[in-house]
PDB file of C-alpha atoms in Angstrom:
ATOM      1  CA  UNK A   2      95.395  44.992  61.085  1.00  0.00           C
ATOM      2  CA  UNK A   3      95.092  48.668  59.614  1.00  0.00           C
ATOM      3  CA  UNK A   4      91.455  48.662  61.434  1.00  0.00           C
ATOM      4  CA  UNK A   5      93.088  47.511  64.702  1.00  0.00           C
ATOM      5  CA  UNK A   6      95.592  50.502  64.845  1.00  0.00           C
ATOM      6  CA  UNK A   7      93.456  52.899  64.297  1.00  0.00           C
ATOM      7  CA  UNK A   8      91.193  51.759  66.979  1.00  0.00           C
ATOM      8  CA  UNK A   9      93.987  52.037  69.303  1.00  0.00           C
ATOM      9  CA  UNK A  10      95.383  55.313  68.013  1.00  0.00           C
ATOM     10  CA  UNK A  11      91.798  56.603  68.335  1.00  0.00           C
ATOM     11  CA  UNK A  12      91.438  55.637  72.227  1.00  0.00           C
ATOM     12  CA  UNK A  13      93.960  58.239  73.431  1.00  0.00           C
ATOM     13  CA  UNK A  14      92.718  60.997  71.557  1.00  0.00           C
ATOM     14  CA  UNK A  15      89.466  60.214  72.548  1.00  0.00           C
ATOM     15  CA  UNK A  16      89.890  59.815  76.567  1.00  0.00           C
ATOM     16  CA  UNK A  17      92.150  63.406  76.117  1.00  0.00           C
ATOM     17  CA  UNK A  18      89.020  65.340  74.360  1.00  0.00           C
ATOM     18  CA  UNK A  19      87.207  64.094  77.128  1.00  0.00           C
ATOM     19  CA  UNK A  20      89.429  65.446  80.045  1.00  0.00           C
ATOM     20  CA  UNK A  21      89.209  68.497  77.857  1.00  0.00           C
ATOM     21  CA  UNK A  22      85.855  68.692  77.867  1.00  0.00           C
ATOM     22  CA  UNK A  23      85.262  68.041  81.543  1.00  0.00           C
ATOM     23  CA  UNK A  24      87.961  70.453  82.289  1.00  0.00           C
ATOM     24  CA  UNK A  25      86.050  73.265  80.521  1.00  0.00           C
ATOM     25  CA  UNK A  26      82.840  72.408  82.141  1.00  0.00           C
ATOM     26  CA  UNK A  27      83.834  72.337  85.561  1.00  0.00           C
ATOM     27  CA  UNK A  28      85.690  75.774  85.083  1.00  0.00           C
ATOM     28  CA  UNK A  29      82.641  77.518  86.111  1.00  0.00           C
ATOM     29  CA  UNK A  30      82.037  75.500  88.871  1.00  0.00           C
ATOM     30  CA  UNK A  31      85.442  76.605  90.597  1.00  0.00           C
ATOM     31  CA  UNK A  32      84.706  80.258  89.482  1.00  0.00           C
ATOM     32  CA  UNK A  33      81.378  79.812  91.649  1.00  0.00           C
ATOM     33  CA  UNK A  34      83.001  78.508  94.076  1.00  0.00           C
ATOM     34  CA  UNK A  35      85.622  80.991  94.772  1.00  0.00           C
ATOM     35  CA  UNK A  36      82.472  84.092  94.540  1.00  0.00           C
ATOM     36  CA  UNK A  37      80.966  82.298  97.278  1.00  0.00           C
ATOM     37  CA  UNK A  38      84.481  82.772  99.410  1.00  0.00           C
ATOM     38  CA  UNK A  39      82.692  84.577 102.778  1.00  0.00           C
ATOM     39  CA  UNK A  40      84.507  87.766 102.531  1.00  0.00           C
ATOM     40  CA  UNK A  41      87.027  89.202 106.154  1.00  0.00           C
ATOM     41  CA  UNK A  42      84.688  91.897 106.954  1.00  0.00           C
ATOM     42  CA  UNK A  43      81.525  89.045 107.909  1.00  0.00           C
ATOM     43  CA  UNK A  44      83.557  88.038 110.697  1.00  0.00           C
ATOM     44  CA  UNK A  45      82.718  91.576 112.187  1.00  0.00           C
ATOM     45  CA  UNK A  46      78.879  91.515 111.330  1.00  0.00           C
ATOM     46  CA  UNK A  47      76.338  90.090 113.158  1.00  0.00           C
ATOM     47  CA  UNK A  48      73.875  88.115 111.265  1.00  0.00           C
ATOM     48  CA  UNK A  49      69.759  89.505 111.438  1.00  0.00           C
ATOM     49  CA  UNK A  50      70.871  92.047 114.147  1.00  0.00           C
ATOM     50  CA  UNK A  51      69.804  95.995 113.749  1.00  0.00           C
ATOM     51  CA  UNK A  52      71.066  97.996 110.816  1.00  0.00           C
ATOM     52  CA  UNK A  53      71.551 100.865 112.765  1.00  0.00           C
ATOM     53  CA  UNK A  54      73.823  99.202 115.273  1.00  0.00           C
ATOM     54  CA  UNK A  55      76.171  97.449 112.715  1.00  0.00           C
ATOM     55  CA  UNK A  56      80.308  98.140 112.749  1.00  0.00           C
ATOM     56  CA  UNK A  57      81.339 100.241 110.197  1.00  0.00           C
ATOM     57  CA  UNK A  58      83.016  97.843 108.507  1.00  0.00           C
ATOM     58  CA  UNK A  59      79.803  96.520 107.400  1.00  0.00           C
ATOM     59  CA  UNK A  60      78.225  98.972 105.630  1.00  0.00           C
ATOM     60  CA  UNK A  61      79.081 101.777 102.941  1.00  0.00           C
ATOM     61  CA  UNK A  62      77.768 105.673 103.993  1.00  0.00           C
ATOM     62  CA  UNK A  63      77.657 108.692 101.899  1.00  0.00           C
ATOM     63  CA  UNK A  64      79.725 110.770 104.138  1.00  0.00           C
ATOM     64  CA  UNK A  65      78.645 114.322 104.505  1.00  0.00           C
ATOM     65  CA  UNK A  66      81.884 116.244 104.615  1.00  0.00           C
ATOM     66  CA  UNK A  67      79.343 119.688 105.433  1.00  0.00           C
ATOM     67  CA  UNK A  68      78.210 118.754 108.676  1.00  0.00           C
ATOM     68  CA  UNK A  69      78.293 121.151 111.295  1.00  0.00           C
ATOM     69  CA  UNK A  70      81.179 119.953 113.790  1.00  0.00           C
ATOM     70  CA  UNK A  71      79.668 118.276 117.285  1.00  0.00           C
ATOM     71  CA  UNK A  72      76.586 118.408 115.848  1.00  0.00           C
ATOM     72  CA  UNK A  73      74.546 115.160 115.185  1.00  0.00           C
ATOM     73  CA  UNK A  74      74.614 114.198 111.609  1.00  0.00           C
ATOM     74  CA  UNK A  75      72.647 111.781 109.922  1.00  0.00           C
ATOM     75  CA  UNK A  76      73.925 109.345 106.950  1.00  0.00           C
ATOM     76  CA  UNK A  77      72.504 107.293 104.420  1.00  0.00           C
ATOM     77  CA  UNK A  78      74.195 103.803 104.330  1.00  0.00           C
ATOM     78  CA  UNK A  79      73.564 100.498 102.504  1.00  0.00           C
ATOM     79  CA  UNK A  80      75.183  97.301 103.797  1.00  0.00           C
ATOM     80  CA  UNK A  81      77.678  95.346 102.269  1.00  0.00           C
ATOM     81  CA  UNK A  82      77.044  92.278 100.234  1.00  0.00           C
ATOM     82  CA  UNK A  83      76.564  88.781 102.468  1.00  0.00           C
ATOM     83  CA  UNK A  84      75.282  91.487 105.702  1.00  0.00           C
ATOM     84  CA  UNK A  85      71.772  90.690 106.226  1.00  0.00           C
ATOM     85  CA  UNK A  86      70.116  93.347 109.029  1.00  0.00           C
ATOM     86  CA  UNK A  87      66.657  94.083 109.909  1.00  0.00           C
ATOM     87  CA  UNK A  88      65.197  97.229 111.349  1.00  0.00           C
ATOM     88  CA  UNK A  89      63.151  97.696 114.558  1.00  0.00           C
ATOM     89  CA  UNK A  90      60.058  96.282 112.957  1.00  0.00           C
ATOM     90  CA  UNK A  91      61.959  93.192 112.595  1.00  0.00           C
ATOM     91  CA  UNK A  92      61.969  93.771 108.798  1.00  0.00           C
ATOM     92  CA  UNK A  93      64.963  93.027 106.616  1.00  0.00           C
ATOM     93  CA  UNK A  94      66.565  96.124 104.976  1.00  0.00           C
ATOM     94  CA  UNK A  95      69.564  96.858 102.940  1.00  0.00           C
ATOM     95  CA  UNK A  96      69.251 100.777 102.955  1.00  0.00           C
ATOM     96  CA  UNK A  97      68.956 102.594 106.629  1.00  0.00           C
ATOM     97  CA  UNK A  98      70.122 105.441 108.118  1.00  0.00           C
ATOM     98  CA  UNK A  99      72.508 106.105 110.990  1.00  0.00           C
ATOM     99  CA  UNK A 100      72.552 109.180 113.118  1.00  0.00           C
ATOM    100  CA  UNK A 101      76.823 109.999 114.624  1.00  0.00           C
ATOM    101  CA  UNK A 102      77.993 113.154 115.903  1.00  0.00           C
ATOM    102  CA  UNK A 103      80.010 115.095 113.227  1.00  0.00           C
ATOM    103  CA  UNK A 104      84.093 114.679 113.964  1.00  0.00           C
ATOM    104  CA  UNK A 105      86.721 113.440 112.232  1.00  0.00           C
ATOM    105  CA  UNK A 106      87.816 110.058 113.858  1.00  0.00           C
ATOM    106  CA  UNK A 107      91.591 111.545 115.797  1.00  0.00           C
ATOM    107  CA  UNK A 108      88.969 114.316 117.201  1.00  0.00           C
ATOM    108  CA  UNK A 109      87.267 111.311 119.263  1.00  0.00           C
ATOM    109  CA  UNK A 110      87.151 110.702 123.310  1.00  0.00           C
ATOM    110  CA  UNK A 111      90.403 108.750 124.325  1.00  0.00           C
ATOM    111  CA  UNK A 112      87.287 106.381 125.541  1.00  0.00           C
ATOM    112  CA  UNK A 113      86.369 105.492 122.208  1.00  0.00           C
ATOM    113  CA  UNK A 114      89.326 104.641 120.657  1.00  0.00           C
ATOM    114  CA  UNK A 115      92.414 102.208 121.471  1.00  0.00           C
ATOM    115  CA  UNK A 116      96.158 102.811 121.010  1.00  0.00           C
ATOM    116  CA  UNK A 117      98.988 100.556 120.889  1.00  0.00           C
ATOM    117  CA  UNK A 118     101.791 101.168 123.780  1.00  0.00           C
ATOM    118  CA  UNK A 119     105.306 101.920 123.267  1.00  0.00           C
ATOM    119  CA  UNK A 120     108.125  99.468 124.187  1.00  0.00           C
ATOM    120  CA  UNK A 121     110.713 102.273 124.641  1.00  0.00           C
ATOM    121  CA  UNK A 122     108.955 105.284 126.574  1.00  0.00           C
ATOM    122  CA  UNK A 123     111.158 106.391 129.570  1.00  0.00           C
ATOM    123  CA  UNK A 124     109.673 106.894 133.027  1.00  0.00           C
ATOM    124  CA  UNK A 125     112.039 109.310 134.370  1.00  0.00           C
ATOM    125  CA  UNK A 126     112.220 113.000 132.221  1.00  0.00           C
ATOM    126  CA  UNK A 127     111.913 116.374 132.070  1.00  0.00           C
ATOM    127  CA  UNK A 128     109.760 117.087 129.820  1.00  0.00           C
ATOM    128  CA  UNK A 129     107.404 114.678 129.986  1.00  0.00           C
ATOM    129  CA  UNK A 130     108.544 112.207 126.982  1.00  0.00           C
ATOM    130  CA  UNK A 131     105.701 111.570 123.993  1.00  0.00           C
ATOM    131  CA  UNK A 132     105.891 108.904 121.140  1.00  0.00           C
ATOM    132  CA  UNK A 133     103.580 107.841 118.209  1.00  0.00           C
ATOM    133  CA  UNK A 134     100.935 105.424 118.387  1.00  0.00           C
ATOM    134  CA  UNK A 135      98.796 103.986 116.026  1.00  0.00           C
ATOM    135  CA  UNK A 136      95.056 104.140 117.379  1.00  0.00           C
ATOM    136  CA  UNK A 137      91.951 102.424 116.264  1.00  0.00           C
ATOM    137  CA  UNK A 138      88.510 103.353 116.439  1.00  0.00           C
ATOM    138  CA  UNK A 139      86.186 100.938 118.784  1.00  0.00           C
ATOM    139  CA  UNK A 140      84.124  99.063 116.522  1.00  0.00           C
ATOM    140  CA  UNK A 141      80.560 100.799 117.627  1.00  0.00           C
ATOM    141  CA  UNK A 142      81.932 104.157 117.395  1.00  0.00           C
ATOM    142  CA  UNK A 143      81.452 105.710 114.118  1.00  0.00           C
ATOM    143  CA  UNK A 144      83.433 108.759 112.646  1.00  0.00           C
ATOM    144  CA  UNK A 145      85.069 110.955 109.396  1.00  0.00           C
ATOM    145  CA  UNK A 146      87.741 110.003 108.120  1.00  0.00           C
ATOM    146  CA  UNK A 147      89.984 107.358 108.652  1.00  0.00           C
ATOM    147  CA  UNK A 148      89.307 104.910 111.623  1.00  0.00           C
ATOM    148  CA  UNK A 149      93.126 103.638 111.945  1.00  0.00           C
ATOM    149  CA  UNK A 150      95.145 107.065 112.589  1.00  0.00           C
ATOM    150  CA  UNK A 151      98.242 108.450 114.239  1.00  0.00           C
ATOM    151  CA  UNK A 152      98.970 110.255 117.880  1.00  0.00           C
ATOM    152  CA  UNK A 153     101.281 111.586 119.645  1.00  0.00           C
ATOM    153  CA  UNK A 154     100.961 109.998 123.252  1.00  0.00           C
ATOM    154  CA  UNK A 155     102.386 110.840 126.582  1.00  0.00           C
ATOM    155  CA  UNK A 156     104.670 107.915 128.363  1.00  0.00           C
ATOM    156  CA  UNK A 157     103.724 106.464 131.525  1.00  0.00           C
ATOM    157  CA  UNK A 158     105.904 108.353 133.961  1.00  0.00           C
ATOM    158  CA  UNK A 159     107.119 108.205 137.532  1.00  0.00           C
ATOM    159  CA  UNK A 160     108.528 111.248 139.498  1.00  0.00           C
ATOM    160  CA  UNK A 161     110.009 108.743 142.071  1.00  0.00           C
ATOM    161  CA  UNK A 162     107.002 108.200 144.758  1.00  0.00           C
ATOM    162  CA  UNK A 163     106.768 105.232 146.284  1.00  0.00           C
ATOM    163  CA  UNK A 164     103.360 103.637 146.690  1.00  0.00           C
ATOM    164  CA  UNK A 165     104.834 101.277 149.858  1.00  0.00           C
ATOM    165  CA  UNK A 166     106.301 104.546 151.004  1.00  0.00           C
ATOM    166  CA  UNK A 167     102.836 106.599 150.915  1.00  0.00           C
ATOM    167  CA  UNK A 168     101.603 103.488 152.649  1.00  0.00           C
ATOM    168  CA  UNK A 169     103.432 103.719 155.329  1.00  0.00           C
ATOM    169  CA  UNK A 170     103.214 107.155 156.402  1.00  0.00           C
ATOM    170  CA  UNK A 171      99.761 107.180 155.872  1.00  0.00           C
ATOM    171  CA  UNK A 172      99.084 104.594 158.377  1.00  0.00           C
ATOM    172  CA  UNK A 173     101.870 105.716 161.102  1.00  0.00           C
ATOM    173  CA  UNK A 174     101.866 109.494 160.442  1.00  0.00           C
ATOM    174  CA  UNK A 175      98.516 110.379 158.465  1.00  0.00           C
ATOM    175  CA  UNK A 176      97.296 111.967 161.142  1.00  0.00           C
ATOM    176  CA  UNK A 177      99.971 114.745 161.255  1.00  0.00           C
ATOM    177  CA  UNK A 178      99.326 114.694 156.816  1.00  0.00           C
ATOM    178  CA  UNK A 179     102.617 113.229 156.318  1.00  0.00           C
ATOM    179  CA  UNK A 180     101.299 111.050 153.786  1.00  0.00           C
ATOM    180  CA  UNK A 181      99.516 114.081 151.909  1.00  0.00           C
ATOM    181  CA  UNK A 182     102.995 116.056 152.432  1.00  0.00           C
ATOM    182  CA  UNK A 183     104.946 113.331 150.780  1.00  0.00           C
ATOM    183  CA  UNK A 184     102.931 113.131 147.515  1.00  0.00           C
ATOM    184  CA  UNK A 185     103.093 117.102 147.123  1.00  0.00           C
ATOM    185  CA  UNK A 186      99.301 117.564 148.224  1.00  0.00           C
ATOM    186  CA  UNK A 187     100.400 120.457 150.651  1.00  0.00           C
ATOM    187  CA  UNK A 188      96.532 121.788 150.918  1.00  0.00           C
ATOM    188  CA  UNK A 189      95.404 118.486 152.387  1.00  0.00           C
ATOM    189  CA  UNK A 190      98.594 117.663 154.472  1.00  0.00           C
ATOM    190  CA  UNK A 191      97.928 121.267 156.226  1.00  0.00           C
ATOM    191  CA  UNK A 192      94.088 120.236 156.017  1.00  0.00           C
ATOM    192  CA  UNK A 193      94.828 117.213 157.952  1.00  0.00           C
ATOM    193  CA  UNK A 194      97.393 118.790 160.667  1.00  0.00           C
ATOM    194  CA  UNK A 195      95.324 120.630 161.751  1.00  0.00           C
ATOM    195  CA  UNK A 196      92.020 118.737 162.048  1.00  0.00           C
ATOM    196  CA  UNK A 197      94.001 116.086 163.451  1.00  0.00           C
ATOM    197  CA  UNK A 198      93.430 113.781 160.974  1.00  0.00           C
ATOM    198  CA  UNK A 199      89.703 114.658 160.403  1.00  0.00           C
ATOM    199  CA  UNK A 200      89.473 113.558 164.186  1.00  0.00           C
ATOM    200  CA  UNK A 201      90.909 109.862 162.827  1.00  0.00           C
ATOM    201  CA  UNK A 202      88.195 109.589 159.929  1.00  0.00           C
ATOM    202  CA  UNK A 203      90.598 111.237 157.307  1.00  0.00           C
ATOM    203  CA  UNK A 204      93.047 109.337 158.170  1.00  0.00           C
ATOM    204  CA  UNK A 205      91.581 106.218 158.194  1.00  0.00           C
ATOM    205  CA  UNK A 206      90.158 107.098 154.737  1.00  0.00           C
ATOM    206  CA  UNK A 207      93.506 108.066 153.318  1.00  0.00           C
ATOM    207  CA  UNK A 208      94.822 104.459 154.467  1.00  0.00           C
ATOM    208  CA  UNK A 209      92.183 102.719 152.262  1.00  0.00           C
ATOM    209  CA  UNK A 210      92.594 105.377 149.590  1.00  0.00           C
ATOM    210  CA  UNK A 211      96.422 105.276 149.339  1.00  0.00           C
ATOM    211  CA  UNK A 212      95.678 101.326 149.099  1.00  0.00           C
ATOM    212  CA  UNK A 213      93.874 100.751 146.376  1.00  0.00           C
ATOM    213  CA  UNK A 214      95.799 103.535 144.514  1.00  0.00           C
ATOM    214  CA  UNK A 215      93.100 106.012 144.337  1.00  0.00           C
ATOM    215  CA  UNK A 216      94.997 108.740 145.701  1.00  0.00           C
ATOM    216  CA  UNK A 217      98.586 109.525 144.000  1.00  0.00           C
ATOM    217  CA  UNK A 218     100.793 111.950 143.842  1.00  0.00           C
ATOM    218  CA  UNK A 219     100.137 115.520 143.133  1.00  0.00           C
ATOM    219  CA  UNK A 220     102.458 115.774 139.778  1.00  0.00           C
ATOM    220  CA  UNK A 221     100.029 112.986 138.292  1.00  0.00           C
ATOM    221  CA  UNK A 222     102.986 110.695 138.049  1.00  0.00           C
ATOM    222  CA  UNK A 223     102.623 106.951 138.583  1.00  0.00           C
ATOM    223  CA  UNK A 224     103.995 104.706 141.662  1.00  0.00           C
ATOM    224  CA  UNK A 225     107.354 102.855 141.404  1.00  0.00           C
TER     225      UNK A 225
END
């Protein structure tokens, strides 16, 4: 009977030291697991495409602060882990360099950046109303400095011109510049007066112009 007990003390003890011992073992396994984890940036890198031609985000540079401004620069770079690249020979590289112009990011073309818009900017004032955006660089752009900065951004304004307005007397009247007149483009309104319209080929122009919005009004204010 003792023999019997101890058996069936010994069963428990046994089946825990295993779950124990398979607990430590596969402890590794979820380790490797989690260092294989594909890390955010990779959704931003192209796989086997040119170094040179990668996002920022997907490489590391030794920025060279002593540049001379607007001149081009070049850096050495080395790509971040999981970013495979080749150059033009079709050759797999880790270490390249990249040739950029030397400005700080917020020094950048408004092209080659993108801000976000404001949800309270005022059409109508005097001065011209400004608010703060954040902007962010385009990904194939490459710059000093931060990439994700802040500006100071004119609103969208209107000084009251109507685009159906402009229309309208550019079609009836744009012969006599009364379209030209009523955006504040007094050279071209005389221009047209007395030309007669550009003998009817101004003013047929200004009728497609004013159309498709091409030609606004003289303040550089927008439609309403």
């Amino acid at each position: 009977a003792g023999s019997l007990m101890t058996t069936k003390l010994s069963q428990p003890q046994s089946t825990l030291a295993k779950s124990l011992t398979s607990t430590s073992t596969n402890a590794p396994y979820f380790k490797a697991l989690e260092s294989t984890e594909i890390p955010p940036y990779m959704t931003n890198c192209p796989s086997n495409g040119l170094c040179s031609r990668l996002p920022p985000d997907c490489m590391t540079c030794n920025t060279n602060y002593s540049c001379i401004y607007g001149k081009t620069a070049t850096f050495d770079c080395k790509v971040k882990p999981h970013v495979h690249c080749v150059d033009e020979n079709n050759h797999e590289q880790e270490n390249f360099t990249i040739n950029m112009t030397c400005q700080f990011c917020w020094q950048l073309a408004t092209s080659d950046y993108v801000c976000t818009n404001s949800t309270n900017c005022m059409t109508v004032s005097c001065p011209r109303q400004r608010y703060n955006a954040t902007c962010t660089v385009r990904d194939h752009i490459h710059c000093l400095g931060n990439r994700v900065f802040p500006k100071m951004l004119y609103c969208n304004w209107t000084g009251g011109y109507k685009w159906s307005t402009a229309l309208a007397l550019s079609i009836t009247l744009g012969g006599f510049g009364a379209d030209r007149f009523y955006l504040g483009q007094w050279r071209e309104g005389l221009g047209k007066l007395f030309s007669f319209g550009g003998l009817g080929i101004w003013t047929l122009i200004d009728v497609l112009l004013i159309g498709v919005g091409y030609v606004g009004p003289a303040d550089g204010s927008l439609y309403i």
